[in-house]
PDB file of C-alpha atoms in Angstrom:
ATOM      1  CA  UNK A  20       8.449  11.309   2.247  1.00  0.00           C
ATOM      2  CA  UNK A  21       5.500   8.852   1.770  1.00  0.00           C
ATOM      3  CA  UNK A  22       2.362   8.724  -0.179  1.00  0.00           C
ATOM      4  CA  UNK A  23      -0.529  10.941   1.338  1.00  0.00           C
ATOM      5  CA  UNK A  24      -3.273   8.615  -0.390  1.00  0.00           C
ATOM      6  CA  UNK A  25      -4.429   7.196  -3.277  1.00  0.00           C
ATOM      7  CA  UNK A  26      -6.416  10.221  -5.304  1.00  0.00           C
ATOM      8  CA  UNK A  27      -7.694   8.735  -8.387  1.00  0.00           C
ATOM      9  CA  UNK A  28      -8.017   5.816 -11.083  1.00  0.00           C
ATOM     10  CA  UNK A  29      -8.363   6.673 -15.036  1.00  0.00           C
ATOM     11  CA  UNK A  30     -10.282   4.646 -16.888  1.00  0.00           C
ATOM     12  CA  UNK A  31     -10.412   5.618 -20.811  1.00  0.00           C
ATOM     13  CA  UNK A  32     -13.583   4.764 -22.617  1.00  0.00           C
ATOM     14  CA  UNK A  33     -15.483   5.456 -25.695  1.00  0.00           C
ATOM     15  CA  UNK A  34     -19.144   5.374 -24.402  1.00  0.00           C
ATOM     16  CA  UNK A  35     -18.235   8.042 -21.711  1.00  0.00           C
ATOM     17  CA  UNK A  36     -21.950   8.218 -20.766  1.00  0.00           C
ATOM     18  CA  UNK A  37     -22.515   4.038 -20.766  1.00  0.00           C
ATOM     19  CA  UNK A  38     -19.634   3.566 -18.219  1.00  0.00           C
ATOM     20  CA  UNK A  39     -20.809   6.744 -16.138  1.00  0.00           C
ATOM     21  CA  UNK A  40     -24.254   5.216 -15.469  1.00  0.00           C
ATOM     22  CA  UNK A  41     -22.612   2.137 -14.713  1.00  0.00           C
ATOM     23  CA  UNK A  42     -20.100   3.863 -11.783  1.00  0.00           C
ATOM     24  CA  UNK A  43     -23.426   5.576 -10.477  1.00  0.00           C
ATOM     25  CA  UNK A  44     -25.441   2.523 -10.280  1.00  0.00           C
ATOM     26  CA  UNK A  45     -22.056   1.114  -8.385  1.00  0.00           C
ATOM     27  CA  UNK A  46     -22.683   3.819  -5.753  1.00  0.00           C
ATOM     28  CA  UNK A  47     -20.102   6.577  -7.034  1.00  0.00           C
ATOM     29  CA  UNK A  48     -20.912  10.022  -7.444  1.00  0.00           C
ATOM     30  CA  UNK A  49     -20.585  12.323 -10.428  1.00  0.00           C
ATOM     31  CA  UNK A  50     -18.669  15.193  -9.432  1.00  0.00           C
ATOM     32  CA  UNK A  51     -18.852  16.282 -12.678  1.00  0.00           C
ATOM     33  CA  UNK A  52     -17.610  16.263 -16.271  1.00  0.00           C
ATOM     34  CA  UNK A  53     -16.952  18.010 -19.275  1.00  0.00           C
ATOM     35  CA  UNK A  54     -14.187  19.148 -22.060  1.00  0.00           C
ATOM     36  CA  UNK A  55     -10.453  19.116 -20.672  1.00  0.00           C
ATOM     37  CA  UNK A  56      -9.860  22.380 -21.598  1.00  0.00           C
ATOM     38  CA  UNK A  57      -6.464  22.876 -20.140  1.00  0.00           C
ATOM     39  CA  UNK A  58      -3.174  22.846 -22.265  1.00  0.00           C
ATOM     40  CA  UNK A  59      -1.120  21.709 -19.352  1.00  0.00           C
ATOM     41  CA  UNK A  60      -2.682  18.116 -19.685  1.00  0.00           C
ATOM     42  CA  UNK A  61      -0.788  17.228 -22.885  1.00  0.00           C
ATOM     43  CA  UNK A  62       2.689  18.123 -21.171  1.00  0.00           C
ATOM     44  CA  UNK A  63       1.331  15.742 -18.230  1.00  0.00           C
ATOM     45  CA  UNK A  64       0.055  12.850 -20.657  1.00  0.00           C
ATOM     46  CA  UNK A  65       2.786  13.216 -23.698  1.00  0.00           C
ATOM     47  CA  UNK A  66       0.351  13.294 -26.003  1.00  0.00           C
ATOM     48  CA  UNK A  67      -0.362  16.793 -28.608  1.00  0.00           C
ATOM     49  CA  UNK A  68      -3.429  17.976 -29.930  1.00  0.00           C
ATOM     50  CA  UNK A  69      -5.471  16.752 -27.582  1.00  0.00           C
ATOM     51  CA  UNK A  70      -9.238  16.905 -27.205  1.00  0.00           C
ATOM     52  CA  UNK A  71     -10.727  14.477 -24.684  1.00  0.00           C
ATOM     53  CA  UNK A  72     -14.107  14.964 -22.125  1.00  0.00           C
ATOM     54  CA  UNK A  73     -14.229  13.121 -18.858  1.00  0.00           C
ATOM     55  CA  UNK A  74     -15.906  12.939 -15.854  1.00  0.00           C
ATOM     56  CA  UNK A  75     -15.233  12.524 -12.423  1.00  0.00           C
ATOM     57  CA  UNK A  76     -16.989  10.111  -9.807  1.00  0.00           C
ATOM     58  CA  UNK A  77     -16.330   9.527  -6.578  1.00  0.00           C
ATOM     59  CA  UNK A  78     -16.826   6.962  -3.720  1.00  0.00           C
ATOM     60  CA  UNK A  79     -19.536   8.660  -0.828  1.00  0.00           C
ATOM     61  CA  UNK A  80     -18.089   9.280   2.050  1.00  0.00           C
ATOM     62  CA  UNK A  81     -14.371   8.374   0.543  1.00  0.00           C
ATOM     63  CA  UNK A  82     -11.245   9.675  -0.510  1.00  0.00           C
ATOM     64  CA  UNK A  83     -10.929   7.750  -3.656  1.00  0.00           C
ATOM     65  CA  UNK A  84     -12.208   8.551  -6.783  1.00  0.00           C
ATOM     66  CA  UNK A  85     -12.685   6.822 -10.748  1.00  0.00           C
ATOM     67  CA  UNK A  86     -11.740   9.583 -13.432  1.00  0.00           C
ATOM     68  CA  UNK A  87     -12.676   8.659 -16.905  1.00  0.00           C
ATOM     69  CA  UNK A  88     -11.267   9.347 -20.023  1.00  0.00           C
ATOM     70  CA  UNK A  89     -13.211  10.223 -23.784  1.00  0.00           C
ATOM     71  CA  UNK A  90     -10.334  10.515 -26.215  1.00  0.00           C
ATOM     72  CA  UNK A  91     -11.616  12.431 -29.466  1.00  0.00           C
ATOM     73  CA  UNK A  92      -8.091  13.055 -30.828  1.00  0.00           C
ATOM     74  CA  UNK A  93      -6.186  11.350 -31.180  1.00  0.00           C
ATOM     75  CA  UNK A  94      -8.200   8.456 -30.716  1.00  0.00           C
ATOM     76  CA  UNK A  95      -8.331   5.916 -28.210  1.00  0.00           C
ATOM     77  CA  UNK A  96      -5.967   2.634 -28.650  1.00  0.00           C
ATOM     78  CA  UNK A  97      -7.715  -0.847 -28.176  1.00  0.00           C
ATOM     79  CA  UNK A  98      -6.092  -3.222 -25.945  1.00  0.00           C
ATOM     80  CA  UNK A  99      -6.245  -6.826 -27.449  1.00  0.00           C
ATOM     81  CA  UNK A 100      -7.371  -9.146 -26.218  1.00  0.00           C
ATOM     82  CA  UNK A 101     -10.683  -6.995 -25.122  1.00  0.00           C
ATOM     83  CA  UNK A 102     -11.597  -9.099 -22.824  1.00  0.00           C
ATOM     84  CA  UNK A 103      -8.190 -10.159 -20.791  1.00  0.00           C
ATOM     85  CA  UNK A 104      -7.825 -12.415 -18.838  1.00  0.00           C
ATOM     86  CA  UNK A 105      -7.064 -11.667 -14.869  1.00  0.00           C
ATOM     87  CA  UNK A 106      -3.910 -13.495 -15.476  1.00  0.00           C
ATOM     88  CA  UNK A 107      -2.756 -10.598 -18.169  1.00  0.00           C
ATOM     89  CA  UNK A 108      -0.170  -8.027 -17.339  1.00  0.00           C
ATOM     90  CA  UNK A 109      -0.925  -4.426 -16.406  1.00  0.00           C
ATOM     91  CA  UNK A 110      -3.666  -3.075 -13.798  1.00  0.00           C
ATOM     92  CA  UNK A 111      -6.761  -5.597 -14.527  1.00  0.00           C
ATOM     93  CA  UNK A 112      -9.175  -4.544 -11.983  1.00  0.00           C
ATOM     94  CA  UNK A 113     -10.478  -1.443  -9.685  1.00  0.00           C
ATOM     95  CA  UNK A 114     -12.164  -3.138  -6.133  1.00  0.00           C
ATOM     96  CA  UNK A 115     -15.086  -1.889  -4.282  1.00  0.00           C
ATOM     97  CA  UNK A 116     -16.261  -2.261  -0.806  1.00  0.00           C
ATOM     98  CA  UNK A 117     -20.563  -2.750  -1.107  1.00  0.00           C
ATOM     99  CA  UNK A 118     -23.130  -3.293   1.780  1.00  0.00           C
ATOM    100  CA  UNK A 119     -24.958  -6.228  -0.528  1.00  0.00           C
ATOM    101  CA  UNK A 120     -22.878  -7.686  -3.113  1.00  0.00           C
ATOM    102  CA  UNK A 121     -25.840  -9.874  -4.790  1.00  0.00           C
ATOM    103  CA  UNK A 122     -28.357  -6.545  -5.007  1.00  0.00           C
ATOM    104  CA  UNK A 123     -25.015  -4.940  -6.482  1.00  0.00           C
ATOM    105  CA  UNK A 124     -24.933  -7.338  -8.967  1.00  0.00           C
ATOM    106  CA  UNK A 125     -28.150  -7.471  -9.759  1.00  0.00           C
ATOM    107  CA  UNK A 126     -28.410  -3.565 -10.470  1.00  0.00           C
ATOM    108  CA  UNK A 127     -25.036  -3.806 -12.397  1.00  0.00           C
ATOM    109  CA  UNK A 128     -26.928  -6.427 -14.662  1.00  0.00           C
ATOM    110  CA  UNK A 129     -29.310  -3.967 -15.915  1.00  0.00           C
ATOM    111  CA  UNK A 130     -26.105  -2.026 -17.460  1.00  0.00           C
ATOM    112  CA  UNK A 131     -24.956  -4.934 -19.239  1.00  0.00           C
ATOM    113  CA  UNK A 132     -22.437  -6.389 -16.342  1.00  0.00           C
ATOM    114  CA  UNK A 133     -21.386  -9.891 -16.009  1.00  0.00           C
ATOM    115  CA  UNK A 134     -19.953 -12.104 -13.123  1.00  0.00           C
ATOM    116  CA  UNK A 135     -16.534 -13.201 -14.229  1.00  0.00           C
ATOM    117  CA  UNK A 136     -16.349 -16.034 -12.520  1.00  0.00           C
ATOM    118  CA  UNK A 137     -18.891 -16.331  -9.458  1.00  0.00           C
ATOM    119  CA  UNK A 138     -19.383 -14.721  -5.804  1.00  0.00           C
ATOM    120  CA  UNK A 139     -17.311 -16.747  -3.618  1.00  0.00           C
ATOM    121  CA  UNK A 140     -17.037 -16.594   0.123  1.00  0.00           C
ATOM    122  CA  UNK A 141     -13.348 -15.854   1.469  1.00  0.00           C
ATOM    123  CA  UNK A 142     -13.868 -17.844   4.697  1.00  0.00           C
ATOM    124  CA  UNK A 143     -15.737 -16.129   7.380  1.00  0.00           C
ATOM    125  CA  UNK A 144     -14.624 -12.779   6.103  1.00  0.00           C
ATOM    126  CA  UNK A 145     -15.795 -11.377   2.808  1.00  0.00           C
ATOM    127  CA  UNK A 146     -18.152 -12.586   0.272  1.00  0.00           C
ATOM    128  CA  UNK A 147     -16.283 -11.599  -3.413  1.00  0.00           C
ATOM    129  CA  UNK A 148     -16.498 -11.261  -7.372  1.00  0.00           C
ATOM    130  CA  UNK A 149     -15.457  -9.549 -10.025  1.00  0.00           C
ATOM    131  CA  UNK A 150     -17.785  -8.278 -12.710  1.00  0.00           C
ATOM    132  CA  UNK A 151     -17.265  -7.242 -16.570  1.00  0.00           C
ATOM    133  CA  UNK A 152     -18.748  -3.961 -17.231  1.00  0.00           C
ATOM    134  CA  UNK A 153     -19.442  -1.565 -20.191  1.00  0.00           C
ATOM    135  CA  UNK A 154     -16.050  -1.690 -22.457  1.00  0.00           C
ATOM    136  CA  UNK A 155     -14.626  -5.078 -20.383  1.00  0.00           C
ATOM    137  CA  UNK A 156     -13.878  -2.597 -17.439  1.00  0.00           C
ATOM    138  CA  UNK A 157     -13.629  -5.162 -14.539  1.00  0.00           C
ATOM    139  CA  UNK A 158     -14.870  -4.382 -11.166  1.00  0.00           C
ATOM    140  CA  UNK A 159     -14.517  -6.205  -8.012  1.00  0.00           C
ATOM    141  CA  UNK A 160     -16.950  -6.236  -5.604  1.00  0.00           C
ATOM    142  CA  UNK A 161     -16.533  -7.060  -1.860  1.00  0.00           C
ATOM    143  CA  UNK A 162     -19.123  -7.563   1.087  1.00  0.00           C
ATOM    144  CA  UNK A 163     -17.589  -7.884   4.214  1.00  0.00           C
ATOM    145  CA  UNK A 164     -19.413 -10.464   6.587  1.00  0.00           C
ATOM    146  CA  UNK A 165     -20.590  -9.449   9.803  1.00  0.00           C
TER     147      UNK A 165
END
């Protein structure tokens, strides 16, 4: 048996709408989002009395998809330090495929993004970065050269 594909990414926030508008200017699409109403999710998660919201985006055109995560109770636990470094263990960054990385930055800006290091070009390939978004959620961002 092998995997079929790669369905989703969680992300758990506290500014659930902050990190949204930052997906969206990305490119991803709100599918939608609300309460997580179903029981079933604290067998899945190990976690009781649960009350969380999230949302759903996905990439146009693509199977994959960014679900996010507002934890009400019990509340959310901070990773330290915030702002890891890429060299830290544990899943450090989701990557994108964009049409124009430097407009993509430039739109990210406006939601408080910031280059991580800089766009570098990956011979005659890609152009590449990562950026720090709302909550330190790192993004990287690839343009592939024609």
């Amino acid at each position: 048996m092998s995997v079929q594909r790669m369905d989703n990414v969680l992300i758990v926030v506290n500014d659930l709408e902050a990190v949204i508008a930052f997906f969206v200017e990305l490119g991803l699409e709100l599918e939608g989002k609300g309460p997580l109403e179903w029981r079933g999710a604290e067998r899945v998660i190990g976690l009781e009395d649960v009350r969380q919201d999230v949302a759903m985006l996905r990439v146009p055109d693509g199977p994959g998809r960014v679900e996010l995560a507002r934890f009400h109770r019990p509340a959310a636990i901070a990773p330290e330090p915030r702002d890891a470094p890429a060299n830290t263990l544990g899943l450090r960054r989701v990557m994108f495929a964009v049409d124009d990385i430097d407009d993509v930055v430039t739109r990210l800006r406006a939601h408080g993004a910031e280059l991580v290091g800089e766009v570098v070009r990956y011979e005659n390939i890609y152009r590449l970065c990562y950026v720090r978004g709302p909550e330190g959620i790192v993004v990287g961002l690839a343009e592939e050269l024609g």
